[in-house]
CSV table of C-alpha atoms and ligand atoms in Angstrom, one decimal:
chain,number,residue,atom,x,y,z
A,1,MET,CA,-84.2,96.6,-97.8
A,2,ILE,CA,-84.3,97.3,-101.5
A,3,LYS,CA,-87.8,97.5,-102.9
A,4,ARG,CA,-88.6,94.9,-105.6
A,5,THR,CA,-91.7,95.0,-107.7
A,6,ARG,CA,-92.7,93.0,-110.7
A,7,PHE,CA,-94.8,93.1,-113.8
A,8,SER,CA,-96.0,89.6,-114.7
A,9,PRO,CA,-98.1,89.5,-117.8
A,10,SER,CA,-99.5,86.3,-119.3
A,11,PRO,CA,-98.5,86.2,-123.0
A,12,THR,CA,-102.0,85.5,-124.1
A,13,GLY,CA,-102.4,88.5,-126.5
A,14,TYR,CA,-101.2,92.0,-127.1
A,15,LEU,CA,-100.2,94.4,-124.3
A,16,HIS,CA,-103.2,96.6,-123.7
A,17,ILE,CA,-103.4,100.0,-122.0
A,18,GLY,CA,-104.4,98.4,-118.7
A,19,GLY,CA,-101.4,96.2,-118.8
A,20,LEU,CA,-99.1,99.1,-119.6
A,21,ARG,CA,-100.6,101.0,-116.6
A,22,THR,CA,-99.9,98.1,-114.3
A,23,ALA,CA,-96.3,97.8,-115.6
A,24,LEU,CA,-95.8,101.5,-115.2
A,25,PHE,CA,-97.1,101.6,-111.6
A,26,ALA,CA,-94.9,98.7,-110.6
A,27,TYR,CA,-92.0,100.5,-112.4
A,28,LEU,CA,-92.7,103.9,-110.8
A,29,SER,CA,-93.2,102.4,-107.3
A,30,ALA,CA,-89.8,100.7,-107.5
A,31,LYS,CA,-87.8,103.4,-109.3
A,32,SER,CA,-89.1,106.3,-107.2
A,33,GLN,CA,-87.4,104.5,-104.3
A,34,ASN,CA,-84.3,103.3,-106.1
A,35,GLY,CA,-85.8,99.8,-106.2
A,36,ARG,CA,-85.7,97.1,-108.8
A,37,VAL,CA,-88.4,96.1,-111.2
A,38,ILE,CA,-88.7,92.6,-112.6
A,39,LEU,CA,-90.4,91.3,-115.7
A,40,ARG,CA,-91.8,87.7,-115.3
A,41,LEU,CA,-93.8,85.9,-118.0
A,42,GLU,CA,-96.7,83.9,-116.6
A,43,ASP,CA,-97.3,81.3,-119.2
A,44,THR,CA,-98.5,78.3,-117.2
A,45,ASP,CA,-101.9,78.3,-119.0
A,46,GLN,CA,-100.5,76.8,-122.1
A,47,LYS,CA,-103.9,76.6,-123.8
A,48,ARG,CA,-104.2,80.4,-123.8
A,49,LEU,CA,-100.8,81.2,-125.1
A,50,VAL,CA,-100.5,83.1,-128.3
A,51,ALA,CA,-97.4,82.7,-130.5
A,52,ASP,CA,-95.2,85.8,-130.6
A,53,ALA,CA,-97.2,87.5,-127.8
A,54,ALA,CA,-94.2,87.4,-125.3
A,55,GLU,CA,-91.7,88.8,-127.8
A,56,LYS,CA,-94.2,91.5,-128.8
A,57,MET,CA,-94.9,92.4,-125.2
A,58,ILE,CA,-91.2,92.7,-124.4
A,59,SER,CA,-90.5,94.8,-127.4
A,60,ILE,CA,-93.4,97.2,-126.9
A,61,LEU,CA,-92.5,97.7,-123.2
A,62,ASP,CA,-89.0,98.5,-124.3
A,63,TRP,CA,-90.4,100.9,-126.9
A,64,CYS,CA,-92.3,102.6,-124.1
A,65,GLY,CA,-89.1,103.1,-122.2
A,66,LEU,CA,-89.7,100.7,-119.4
A,67,LYS,CA,-86.4,99.0,-118.8
A,68,PHE,CA,-86.6,96.1,-116.4
A,69,ASP,CA,-83.7,95.2,-114.1
A,70,GLU,CA,-84.3,91.5,-114.3
A,71,GLY,CA,-86.4,89.4,-116.8
A,72,PRO,CA,-86.4,86.9,-119.6
A,73,VAL,CA,-84.1,89.0,-121.8
A,74,GLN,CA,-81.6,90.4,-119.3
A,75,GLY,CA,-81.7,87.5,-116.8
A,76,GLY,CA,-80.9,87.9,-113.2
A,77,GLU,CA,-80.1,86.0,-110.1
A,78,TYR,CA,-83.7,84.9,-109.4
A,79,GLY,CA,-84.4,83.4,-112.9
A,80,PRO,CA,-85.6,81.8,-114.9
A,81,TYR,CA,-88.2,84.5,-115.4
A,82,VAL,CA,-90.6,82.5,-117.5
A,83,GLN,CA,-92.9,80.3,-115.5
A,84,SER,CA,-93.0,77.4,-117.9
A,85,GLN,CA,-89.3,77.0,-117.2
A,86,ARG,CA,-89.8,76.7,-113.5
A,87,ARG,CA,-91.7,73.5,-113.3
A,88,GLU,CA,-89.3,71.7,-111.0
A,89,ILE,CA,-89.5,74.5,-108.6
A,90,TYR,CA,-93.3,74.3,-108.5
A,91,ASP,CA,-93.1,70.6,-108.1
A,92,ARG,CA,-90.8,70.9,-105.1
A,93,TYR,CA,-93.0,73.5,-103.5
A,94,SER,CA,-96.3,71.7,-104.1
A,95,LYS,CA,-94.8,68.7,-102.2
A,96,GLU,CA,-93.8,71.1,-99.4
A,97,LEU,CA,-97.3,72.5,-99.3
A,98,LEU,CA,-98.9,69.0,-99.1
A,99,ALA,CA,-96.5,68.2,-96.3
A,100,LYS,CA,-97.5,71.4,-94.5
A,101,GLY,CA,-101.2,70.6,-94.8
A,102,GLY,CA,-102.0,73.7,-97.0
A,103,ALA,CA,-103.2,71.5,-99.9
A,104,TYR,CA,-104.5,68.1,-100.7
A,105,ARG,CA,-104.6,65.7,-103.6
A,106,CYS,CA,-107.9,65.4,-105.4
A,107,PHE,CA,-108.6,62.3,-107.5
A,108,CYS,CA,-112.1,63.2,-108.7
A,109,SER,CA,-112.6,62.5,-112.4
A,110,PRO,CA,-113.5,65.3,-114.8
A,111,GLU,CA,-116.9,63.5,-115.3
A,112,ARG,CA,-117.7,63.6,-111.6
A,113,LEU,CA,-116.8,67.3,-111.5
A,114,ASP,CA,-118.9,68.0,-114.6
A,115,LYS,CA,-121.9,66.3,-113.0
A,116,LEU,CA,-121.3,68.2,-109.7
A,117,ARG,CA,-121.2,71.5,-111.6
A,118,SER,CA,-124.3,70.9,-113.7
A,119,GLY,CA,-126.2,69.9,-110.6
A,120,GLN,CA,-125.1,73.1,-108.9
A,121,MET,CA,-126.1,75.2,-111.9
A,122,THR,CA,-129.6,73.7,-112.0
A,123,ARG,CA,-130.0,74.4,-108.3
A,124,ARG,CA,-128.6,77.9,-109.0
A,125,GLU,CA,-125.8,77.4,-106.6
A,126,PRO,CA,-122.4,78.8,-107.2
A,127,PRO,CA,-120.1,76.2,-108.8
A,128,ARG,CA,-117.9,74.8,-106.1
A,129,TYR,CA,-115.8,71.7,-105.5
A,130,ASP,CA,-117.6,69.6,-102.8
A,131,ARG,CA,-114.3,68.8,-101.1
A,132,ALA,CA,-114.9,65.1,-101.5
A,133,CYS,CA,-111.1,64.3,-101.4
A,134,ARG,CA,-110.2,66.8,-98.7
A,135,ASP,CA,-110.2,64.4,-95.8
A,136,LEU,CA,-108.7,61.3,-97.5
A,137,PRO,CA,-106.1,59.9,-95.2
A,138,GLU,CA,-102.6,61.0,-96.3
A,139,ALA,CA,-101.4,57.4,-96.6
A,140,GLU,CA,-104.2,56.5,-98.9
A,141,ALA,CA,-103.8,59.6,-101.1
A,142,ALA,CA,-100.0,59.0,-101.3
A,143,GLN,CA,-100.6,55.4,-102.3
A,144,ARG,CA,-103.2,56.2,-105.0
A,145,ALA,CA,-100.8,58.8,-106.4
A,146,ALA,CA,-97.9,56.2,-106.3
A,147,ASN,CA,-100.2,53.8,-108.2
A,148,GLY,CA,-100.4,56.3,-111.0
A,149,GLU,CA,-103.9,57.5,-110.4
A,150,ARG,CA,-104.4,61.0,-111.9
A,151,PHE,CA,-104.9,63.8,-109.4
A,152,VAL,CA,-104.9,67.5,-109.1
A,153,ILE,CA,-103.7,69.4,-106.0
A,154,ARG,CA,-106.2,71.8,-104.4
A,155,GLN,CA,-105.7,74.5,-101.8
A,156,LYS,CA,-107.1,73.6,-98.4
A,157,LEU,CA,-109.0,76.7,-97.5
A,158,PRO,CA,-110.6,77.5,-94.1
A,159,LEU,CA,-114.2,76.3,-94.0
A,160,THR,CA,-115.6,79.0,-91.8
A,161,GLY,CA,-114.7,82.4,-90.4
A,162,GLU,CA,-113.2,85.5,-92.0
A,163,ILE,CA,-110.1,86.2,-93.9
A,164,ARG,CA,-108.6,89.6,-93.3
A,165,VAL,CA,-106.2,90.9,-95.9
A,166,ARG,CA,-104.6,94.3,-96.3
A,167,ASP,CA,-104.5,96.2,-99.6
A,168,GLU,CA,-102.2,99.2,-99.5
A,169,LEU,CA,-104.8,101.4,-101.2
A,170,ARG,CA,-107.9,100.2,-99.5
A,171,GLY,CA,-106.8,99.2,-96.0
A,172,GLU,CA,-108.2,96.0,-94.5
A,173,ILE,CA,-110.6,93.9,-96.6
A,174,ILE,CA,-112.6,91.1,-95.1
A,175,PHE,CA,-113.6,88.1,-97.0
A,176,SER,CA,-115.8,85.3,-95.7
A,177,ALA,CA,-114.3,81.8,-96.0
A,178,ALA,CA,-117.7,80.5,-97.2
A,179,GLU,CA,-117.1,82.4,-100.4
A,180,LEU,CA,-114.0,80.6,-101.3
A,181,ASP,CA,-113.6,77.4,-103.2
A,182,ASP,CA,-110.8,74.8,-102.7
A,183,HIS,CA,-109.5,75.6,-106.2
A,184,VAL,CA,-106.8,73.8,-108.1
A,185,LEU,CA,-103.2,74.7,-107.6
A,186,ILE,CA,-101.5,72.0,-109.6
A,187,LYS,CA,-103.2,70.5,-112.6
A,188,SER,CA,-103.2,66.8,-113.4
A,189,ASN,CA,-100.5,67.3,-116.0
A,190,GLY,CA,-98.3,68.7,-113.2
A,191,MET,CA,-98.5,72.3,-114.4
A,192,PRO,CA,-99.3,74.9,-111.7
A,193,THR,CA,-102.2,77.3,-112.1
A,194,TYR,CA,-101.5,81.0,-112.0
A,195,HIS,CA,-102.6,81.1,-108.3
A,196,PHE,CA,-99.8,78.7,-107.2
A,197,ALA,CA,-97.1,80.0,-109.4
A,198,VAL,CA,-97.7,83.6,-108.6
A,199,VAL,CA,-97.3,83.1,-104.9
A,200,VAL,CA,-94.2,80.8,-105.1
A,201,ASP,CA,-92.5,83.2,-107.6
A,202,ASP,CA,-93.3,86.4,-105.7
A,203,HIS,CA,-91.8,84.8,-102.7
A,204,LEU,CA,-88.7,83.2,-104.3
A,205,MET,CA,-88.0,86.4,-106.4
A,206,GLY,CA,-88.0,88.5,-103.3
A,207,ILE,CA,-90.9,90.7,-104.4
A,208,SER,CA,-91.7,93.2,-101.8
A,209,GLU,CA,-94.7,94.9,-103.4
A,210,VAL,CA,-97.2,93.8,-106.0
A,211,ALA,CA,-99.2,96.3,-108.1
A,212,ARG,CA,-101.9,94.6,-110.2
A,213,GLY,CA,-105.4,95.3,-111.5
A,214,GLU,CA,-108.4,95.4,-109.3
A,215,GLU,CA,-109.8,92.3,-111.1
A,216,TRP,CA,-107.4,90.2,-109.0
A,217,LEU,CA,-109.0,91.3,-105.7
A,218,PRO,CA,-111.3,88.2,-105.5
A,219,SER,CA,-108.1,86.0,-105.7
A,220,PHE,CA,-106.3,88.0,-103.1
A,221,PRO,CA,-107.4,86.1,-99.9
A,222,ARG,CA,-106.4,82.8,-101.5
A,223,HIS,CA,-103.0,84.1,-102.3
A,224,ILE,CA,-102.5,85.5,-98.8
A,225,LEU,CA,-103.6,82.1,-97.3
A,226,LEU,CA,-101.1,80.4,-99.5
A,227,PHE,CA,-98.3,82.6,-98.3
A,228,GLN,CA,-99.4,81.8,-94.8
A,229,SER,CA,-99.5,78.0,-95.3
A,230,PHE,CA,-96.0,78.2,-96.5
A,231,GLY,CA,-95.0,80.3,-93.6
A,232,TRP,CA,-93.9,83.2,-95.8
A,233,THR,CA,-94.4,86.9,-95.3
A,234,PRO,CA,-96.5,88.2,-98.3
A,235,PRO,CA,-95.4,91.3,-100.2
A,236,LYS,CA,-97.5,94.4,-100.0
A,237,PHE,CA,-100.3,94.5,-102.5
A,238,LEU,CA,-101.8,97.4,-104.4
A,239,HIS,CA,-104.9,96.6,-106.5
A,240,LEU,CA,-105.1,99.4,-109.1
A,241,PRO,CA,-108.5,100.9,-109.9
A,242,LEU,CA,-110.5,99.7,-112.9
A,243,ILE,CA,-110.2,101.6,-116.1
A,244,LEU,CA,-113.6,102.5,-117.6
A,245,ASN,CA,-114.7,104.0,-120.9
A,246,LYS,CA,-116.5,107.4,-120.9
A,247,SER,CA,-119.9,105.8,-120.7
A,248,GLY,CA,-118.8,103.9,-117.5
A,249,GLY,CA,-118.4,100.5,-119.2
A,250,LYS,CA,-115.4,98.2,-119.4
A,251,LEU,CA,-112.7,99.3,-121.8
A,252,SER,CA,-112.9,97.1,-124.8
A,253,LYS,CA,-111.6,96.9,-128.3
A,254,ARG,CA,-114.9,98.1,-129.7
A,255,GLN,CA,-114.4,101.6,-128.1
A,256,GLY,CA,-111.2,102.0,-130.2
A,257,ASP,CA,-107.7,100.9,-129.9
A,258,VAL,CA,-106.6,99.6,-126.6
A,259,SER,CA,-103.5,97.8,-127.7
A,260,VAL,CA,-100.3,99.7,-127.1
A,261,GLU,CA,-99.0,98.6,-130.5
A,262,ASP,CA,-102.0,100.2,-132.2
A,263,PHE,CA,-101.4,103.5,-130.3
A,264,LYS,CA,-97.8,103.4,-131.5
A,265,ASN,CA,-98.9,102.8,-135.1
A,266,ASN,CA,-101.4,105.6,-134.8
A,267,GLY,CA,-98.7,108.1,-134.0
A,268,TYR,CA,-98.7,108.3,-130.2
A,269,LEU,CA,-95.4,108.9,-128.4
A,270,PRO,CA,-94.3,106.6,-125.6
A,271,GLU,CA,-93.9,109.6,-123.3
A,272,ALA,CA,-97.6,110.5,-123.8
A,273,LEU,CA,-98.8,106.9,-123.4
A,274,LEU,CA,-96.9,106.6,-120.1
A,275,ASN,CA,-98.1,110.0,-118.9
A,276,PHE,CA,-101.6,109.1,-119.8
A,277,CYS,CA,-101.4,105.7,-118.0
A,278,ALA,CA,-99.9,107.3,-114.9
A,279,LEU,CA,-103.0,109.6,-114.7
A,280,LEU,CA,-105.3,106.5,-114.8
A,281,GLY,CA,-105.6,106.3,-111.0
A,282,TRP,CA,-102.7,108.4,-109.8
A,283,HIS,CA,-102.9,112.1,-109.2
A,284,PRO,CA,-99.8,114.3,-109.0
A,285,ARG,CA,-99.6,116.8,-106.1
A,286,THR,CA,-98.4,119.6,-108.4
A,287,ASP,CA,-100.4,121.4,-111.0
A,288,ASN,CA,-98.2,120.2,-113.7
A,289,GLU,CA,-99.5,116.9,-115.0
A,290,ILE,CA,-97.4,116.7,-118.1
A,291,LEU,CA,-94.6,114.5,-117.0
A,292,ASP,CA,-92.2,112.2,-118.8
A,293,LEU,CA,-90.9,109.1,-117.3
A,294,ALA,CA,-88.0,110.7,-115.5
A,295,GLU,CA,-90.3,113.4,-114.1
A,296,LEU,CA,-92.9,110.8,-113.1
A,297,ILE,CA,-90.2,108.9,-111.1
A,298,LYS,CA,-89.4,112.1,-109.2
A,299,VAL,CA,-92.9,112.9,-108.1
A,300,PHE,CA,-94.6,109.5,-107.9
A,301,GLN,CA,-95.9,108.3,-104.6
A,302,VAL,CA,-98.0,105.2,-103.9
A,303,LYS,CA,-100.2,107.2,-101.5
A,304,ASP,CA,-101.4,109.4,-104.3
A,305,ILE,CA,-103.1,106.5,-106.1
A,306,GLY,CA,-106.8,106.5,-105.8
A,307,VAL,CA,-109.3,103.6,-105.8
A,308,SER,CA,-112.2,105.0,-107.7
A,309,PRO,CA,-112.3,103.9,-111.3
A,310,ALA,CA,-110.2,105.8,-113.8
A,311,VAL,CA,-111.8,107.0,-117.0
A,312,PHE,CA,-110.2,106.6,-120.3
A,313,GLU,CA,-110.5,109.9,-122.1
A,314,ASP,CA,-109.0,109.8,-125.6
A,315,SER,CA,-109.0,113.6,-125.9
A,316,LYS,CA,-106.7,113.7,-122.9
A,317,LEU,CA,-104.3,111.3,-124.6
A,318,ASP,CA,-104.3,113.6,-127.7
A,319,TYR,CA,-103.6,116.6,-125.6
A,320,LEU,CA,-100.7,114.9,-123.8
A,321,ASN,CA,-99.3,113.7,-127.1
A,322,GLY,CA,-99.5,117.1,-128.6
A,323,SER,CA,-97.7,118.5,-125.6
A,324,PHE,CA,-94.8,116.0,-125.9
A,325,ILE,CA,-94.6,116.6,-129.7
A,326,ARG,CA,-94.1,120.3,-128.9
A,327,ARG,CA,-91.3,119.5,-126.5
A,328,LYS,CA,-89.3,117.8,-129.1
A,329,ALA,CA,-86.6,119.3,-131.3
A,330,ALA,CA,-87.3,119.5,-135.0
A,331,ALA,CA,-84.5,117.1,-136.0
A,332,GLU,CA,-85.8,114.4,-133.6
A,333,LEU,CA,-89.4,114.9,-134.8
A,334,VAL,CA,-88.3,114.5,-138.4
A,335,GLY,CA,-86.9,111.1,-137.6
A,336,LEU,CA,-90.1,110.1,-135.7
A,337,CYS,CA,-92.3,111.4,-138.5
A,338,LEU,CA,-90.5,109.8,-141.4
A,339,PRO,CA,-92.1,106.4,-141.1
A,340,PHE,CA,-95.5,108.1,-141.1
A,341,TRP,CA,-94.7,110.2,-144.1
A,342,GLN,CA,-93.6,107.1,-145.9
A,343,LYS,CA,-96.8,105.3,-144.9
A,344,PHE,CA,-98.8,108.1,-146.3
A,345,TRP,CA,-96.9,108.3,-149.6
A,346,ASP,CA,-97.1,104.5,-150.0
A,347,LYS,CA,-100.9,104.8,-149.6
A,348,HIS,CA,-101.1,107.9,-152.0
A,349,PRO,CA,-98.3,107.4,-154.5
A,350,GLU,CA,-99.6,110.4,-156.5
A,351,LYS,CA,-98.7,112.6,-153.5
A,352,ALA,CA,-95.3,111.2,-153.0
A,353,PRO,CA,-92.3,113.5,-153.7
A,354,ALA,CA,-90.4,112.8,-156.9
A,355,LYS,CA,-87.1,112.5,-155.0
A,356,ALA,CA,-86.4,112.0,-151.3
A,357,PRO,CA,-86.8,115.4,-149.6
A,358,ASP,CA,-83.8,116.7,-147.8
A,359,LYS,CA,-83.6,116.9,-144.0
A,360,ILE,CA,-83.5,120.7,-143.8
A,361,TYR,CA,-86.7,121.0,-145.8
A,362,LEU,CA,-88.4,118.5,-143.6
A,363,GLU,CA,-87.2,120.3,-140.4
A,364,LYS,CA,-88.7,123.6,-141.7
A,365,ILE,CA,-92.0,121.8,-142.3
A,366,ILE,CA,-92.0,120.2,-138.9
A,367,LEU,CA,-91.2,123.5,-137.2
A,368,LEU,CA,-94.2,125.0,-138.9
A,369,GLU,CA,-96.6,122.1,-138.1
A,370,LYS,CA,-95.5,120.8,-134.7
A,371,ASP,CA,-97.7,123.1,-132.7
A,372,ARG,CA,-100.8,121.8,-134.4
A,373,LEU,CA,-99.9,118.1,-134.5
A,374,LYS,CA,-101.7,115.8,-132.1
A,375,LYS,CA,-100.5,112.6,-133.6
A,376,LEU,CA,-97.5,111.8,-135.8
A,377,SER,CA,-99.8,110.0,-138.1
A,378,GLU,CA,-101.4,113.3,-139.2
A,379,ILE,CA,-98.2,114.5,-140.7
A,380,GLY,CA,-98.7,113.1,-144.2
A,381,GLU,CA,-102.1,114.6,-144.8
A,382,ARG,CA,-101.3,117.9,-143.2
A,383,THR,CA,-98.2,118.5,-145.2
A,384,ASP,CA,-98.8,116.8,-148.6
A,385,PHE,CA,-98.8,120.2,-150.5
A,386,PHE,CA,-95.1,120.6,-149.6
A,387,PHE,CA,-94.1,117.6,-151.7
A,388,GLN,CA,-96.3,117.7,-154.8
A,389,THR,CA,-95.3,119.5,-158.0
A,390,GLU,CA,-98.9,120.0,-159.2
A,391,LEU,CA,-101.7,120.7,-156.8
A,392,SER,CA,-105.2,119.7,-157.9
A,393,TYR,CA,-108.2,121.5,-156.4
A,394,ASP,CA,-111.5,123.0,-157.3
A,395,PRO,CA,-110.9,126.6,-158.5
A,396,LYS,CA,-114.0,127.6,-156.4
A,397,MET,CA,-111.8,127.1,-153.3
A,398,LEU,CA,-109.8,130.2,-154.4
A,399,ILE,CA,-112.9,132.5,-154.0
A,400,TRP,CA,-113.1,134.6,-150.9
A,401,LYS,CA,-116.7,135.2,-149.7
A,402,ASN,CA,-118.8,136.6,-152.5
A,403,PHE,CA,-116.0,138.1,-154.5
A,404,LEU,CA,-116.1,137.6,-158.3
A,405,PRO,CA,-113.5,135.2,-159.8
A,406,ALA,CA,-112.2,138.0,-162.0
A,407,SER,CA,-111.3,140.2,-159.0
A,408,ILE,CA,-109.7,137.3,-157.2
A,409,LYS,CA,-107.7,136.7,-160.4
A,410,ALA,CA,-106.7,140.3,-160.5
A,411,ASN,CA,-105.5,140.2,-156.9
A,412,LEU,CA,-103.5,137.1,-157.5
A,413,GLN,CA,-101.9,138.8,-160.5
A,414,LYS,CA,-100.8,141.7,-158.3
A,415,ILE,CA,-99.4,139.4,-155.7
A,416,PHE,CA,-97.5,137.5,-158.4
A,417,HIS,CA,-96.1,140.8,-159.5
A,418,TRP,CA,-95.0,141.9,-156.0
A,419,LEU,CA,-93.5,138.5,-155.2
A,420,SER,CA,-91.6,138.2,-158.4
A,421,ALA,CA,-89.7,141.4,-157.4
A,422,VAL,CA,-88.4,139.7,-154.2
A,423,ASN,CA,-84.8,138.6,-154.5
A,424,GLU,CA,-84.3,134.9,-153.9
A,425,ASP,CA,-81.8,135.7,-151.1
A,426,ASP,CA,-84.4,137.8,-149.3
A,427,TRP,CA,-87.2,135.1,-149.7
A,428,ASN,CA,-88.2,134.7,-146.1
A,429,GLU,CA,-91.4,135.0,-144.1
A,430,LYS,CA,-90.7,138.5,-142.8
A,431,LYS,CA,-89.8,140.0,-146.2
A,432,LEU,CA,-92.7,138.4,-148.0
A,433,GLU,CA,-95.1,139.8,-145.4
A,434,GLU,CA,-93.6,143.2,-145.8
A,435,VAL,CA,-93.8,143.2,-149.5
A,436,VAL,CA,-97.4,142.0,-149.7
A,437,SER,CA,-98.6,144.2,-146.9
A,438,GLU,CA,-97.1,147.2,-148.6
A,439,GLY,CA,-98.8,146.3,-151.9
A,440,LEU,CA,-102.1,145.8,-150.2
A,441,LYS,CA,-101.9,149.2,-148.6
A,442,THR,CA,-100.8,151.0,-151.8
A,443,ASP,CA,-103.6,149.4,-153.8
A,444,LYS,CA,-106.1,149.6,-151.0
A,445,LEU,CA,-106.9,145.9,-151.1
A,446,GLY,CA,-108.3,143.9,-148.2
A,447,THR,CA,-106.4,141.0,-146.7
A,448,GLY,CA,-109.2,138.3,-147.0
A,449,GLU,CA,-109.6,138.6,-150.8
A,450,CYS,CA,-105.8,138.5,-151.3
A,451,LEU,CA,-104.4,136.3,-148.6
A,452,TRP,CA,-107.1,133.6,-148.8
A,453,PRO,CA,-106.5,132.9,-152.5
A,454,LEU,CA,-102.8,133.2,-152.0
A,455,ARG,CA,-102.9,130.6,-149.3
A,456,VAL,CA,-105.2,128.2,-151.2
A,457,SER,CA,-103.0,128.6,-154.3
A,458,LEU,CA,-100.0,127.4,-152.3
A,459,THR,CA,-101.7,124.6,-150.3
A,460,ALA,CA,-105.0,123.6,-151.9
A,461,GLN,CA,-106.2,123.3,-148.3
A,462,GLN,CA,-109.1,124.8,-146.4
A,463,ALA,CA,-106.9,125.2,-143.4
A,464,SER,CA,-103.2,125.5,-143.0
A,465,PRO,CA,-100.5,127.7,-141.5
A,466,GLY,CA,-100.3,131.3,-143.1
A,467,PRO,CA,-99.2,131.9,-146.7
A,468,TYR,CA,-95.9,133.7,-145.9
A,469,GLN,CA,-94.6,130.9,-143.7
A,470,ILE,CA,-95.6,128.4,-146.4
A,471,ALA,CA,-94.2,130.4,-149.3
A,472,ALA,CA,-90.9,130.9,-147.4
A,473,ILE,CA,-90.5,127.1,-147.1
A,474,LEU,CA,-91.6,126.3,-150.7
A,475,GLY,CA,-89.1,128.8,-152.1
A,476,LYS,CA,-89.5,131.4,-154.8
A,477,ASN,CA,-89.8,129.2,-157.9
A,478,LEU,CA,-92.4,126.8,-156.6
A,479,SER,CA,-94.4,129.5,-154.8
A,480,LEU,CA,-94.6,131.7,-158.0
A,481,LYS,CA,-95.5,128.6,-160.1
A,482,ARG,CA,-98.4,127.8,-157.8
A,483,VAL,CA,-99.7,131.4,-157.9
A,484,ALA,CA,-99.4,131.3,-161.7
A,485,ASP,CA,-101.3,128.0,-161.8
A,486,ALA,CA,-104.1,129.5,-159.7
A,487,ILE,CA,-104.4,132.5,-162.0
A,488,LYS,CA,-104.8,130.1,-164.9
A,489,LYS,CA,-107.5,128.3,-163.1
A,490,LEU,CA,-109.6,131.4,-162.7
B,501,LIG,N1,-100.4,87.0,-115.0
B,501,LIG,C1,-101.4,87.8,-114.5
B,501,LIG,C2,-102.1,88.7,-115.6
B,501,LIG,O1,-101.6,88.6,-116.7
B,501,LIG,C3,-100.8,88.8,-113.5
B,501,LIG,C4,-101.6,88.9,-112.2
B,501,LIG,C5,-100.8,89.4,-111.1
B,501,LIG,O2,-100.1,90.4,-111.3
B,501,LIG,O3,-100.8,88.8,-110.0
B,501,LIG,O4,-103.0,89.4,-115.4
């Protein structure tokens, strides 16, 4: 039988890292076994819906590279894949459940329920429905419903005993029936709650395995009981470990960006985000943990998922991102960096190039920078000196250790002289190094007091790649102009 997994977010906000991790695990579990993965939107809680959230989730999942086999966009034979479009189905199955005795109509007014709850709160009891309508004779309940009385449908849960459920990662888990409440499955407006819709849809859509966050464990016994009341075989369940921040607390917006969209805007690559999410709870058997989606599919196994909380380490994400940046060819990186360069130039118009730089120039810059880049968003700041005609900096930056400005000036004059003699056709890193090293040797000059001011004159930066590499990219004219400008400053 073909494995079918699903990712079923509620479009109540942005897709966060935890959601992406769930989607990825469902995806990997299916794809590592040639299965199918389904996207389903769980939008039955209309009050919590956020406009655009569904579209944004779909587009960011697509950007990440997770391609679903069935879903709201691509359709499929088990659709519709949006729960609010499946009301008739839920209606039919709620009637079936009533007939099978797995649920009952509850006519209690909201006022009665409020009173019940506040009484329980004052007595410090857990808020529970007191099951007042549970034993209404069926004929009476049906009549009241037919008379137009408002009602909800509640799940009829066992009153005593144990409920044994199996989680694929944890083995058997035992819940006590006394902990469970006869919760609402169908609201008075006819809309199902998540608990009802999820079970009906997982069954009707032929889902064979569910991967979801550990926060759903308390609901797990109710779901299993619901499957049983219908007489359906439940899918396998994996409850993925919690994701904690470094201090052991819950991951929240305050600790930084948790929305996938924000990570994208901050210059993270989808490969790195997926790799990072995979390692939040799953441990590869090999030493190599830098894996893109295709590689993850090859090595992923459900049995390598742990249950202890995963810790969100942003330094790890930066490390993975840097690794994937280095894997990319210069031409592709230029395309990926362009929007970030543009953003930087829009923010600092004084640093923007006078005319659009050509691709070859950008590729050379990328080749020079890619080993040091951790995020694409760093590109503007790191490379701004390549695009400006005039650099502005404090002349003190040119001074190496406690050398006098006059001697630094003299060194730069010599370098200017040596470099001027290099033919434009020979203007490359190797040649420049040769010429300057030769000069230094002949004139018995140290590297620090010559190469430091040369590098600063070319970049106006405290740290950057070496001066020969930079001068080779800048070209003869611009390099000499910058050295001459530096000499004037001293
Ligand atoms: N719609 C639920 C959520 O957004 C999914 C829970 C589940 O996968 O069963 O968290």
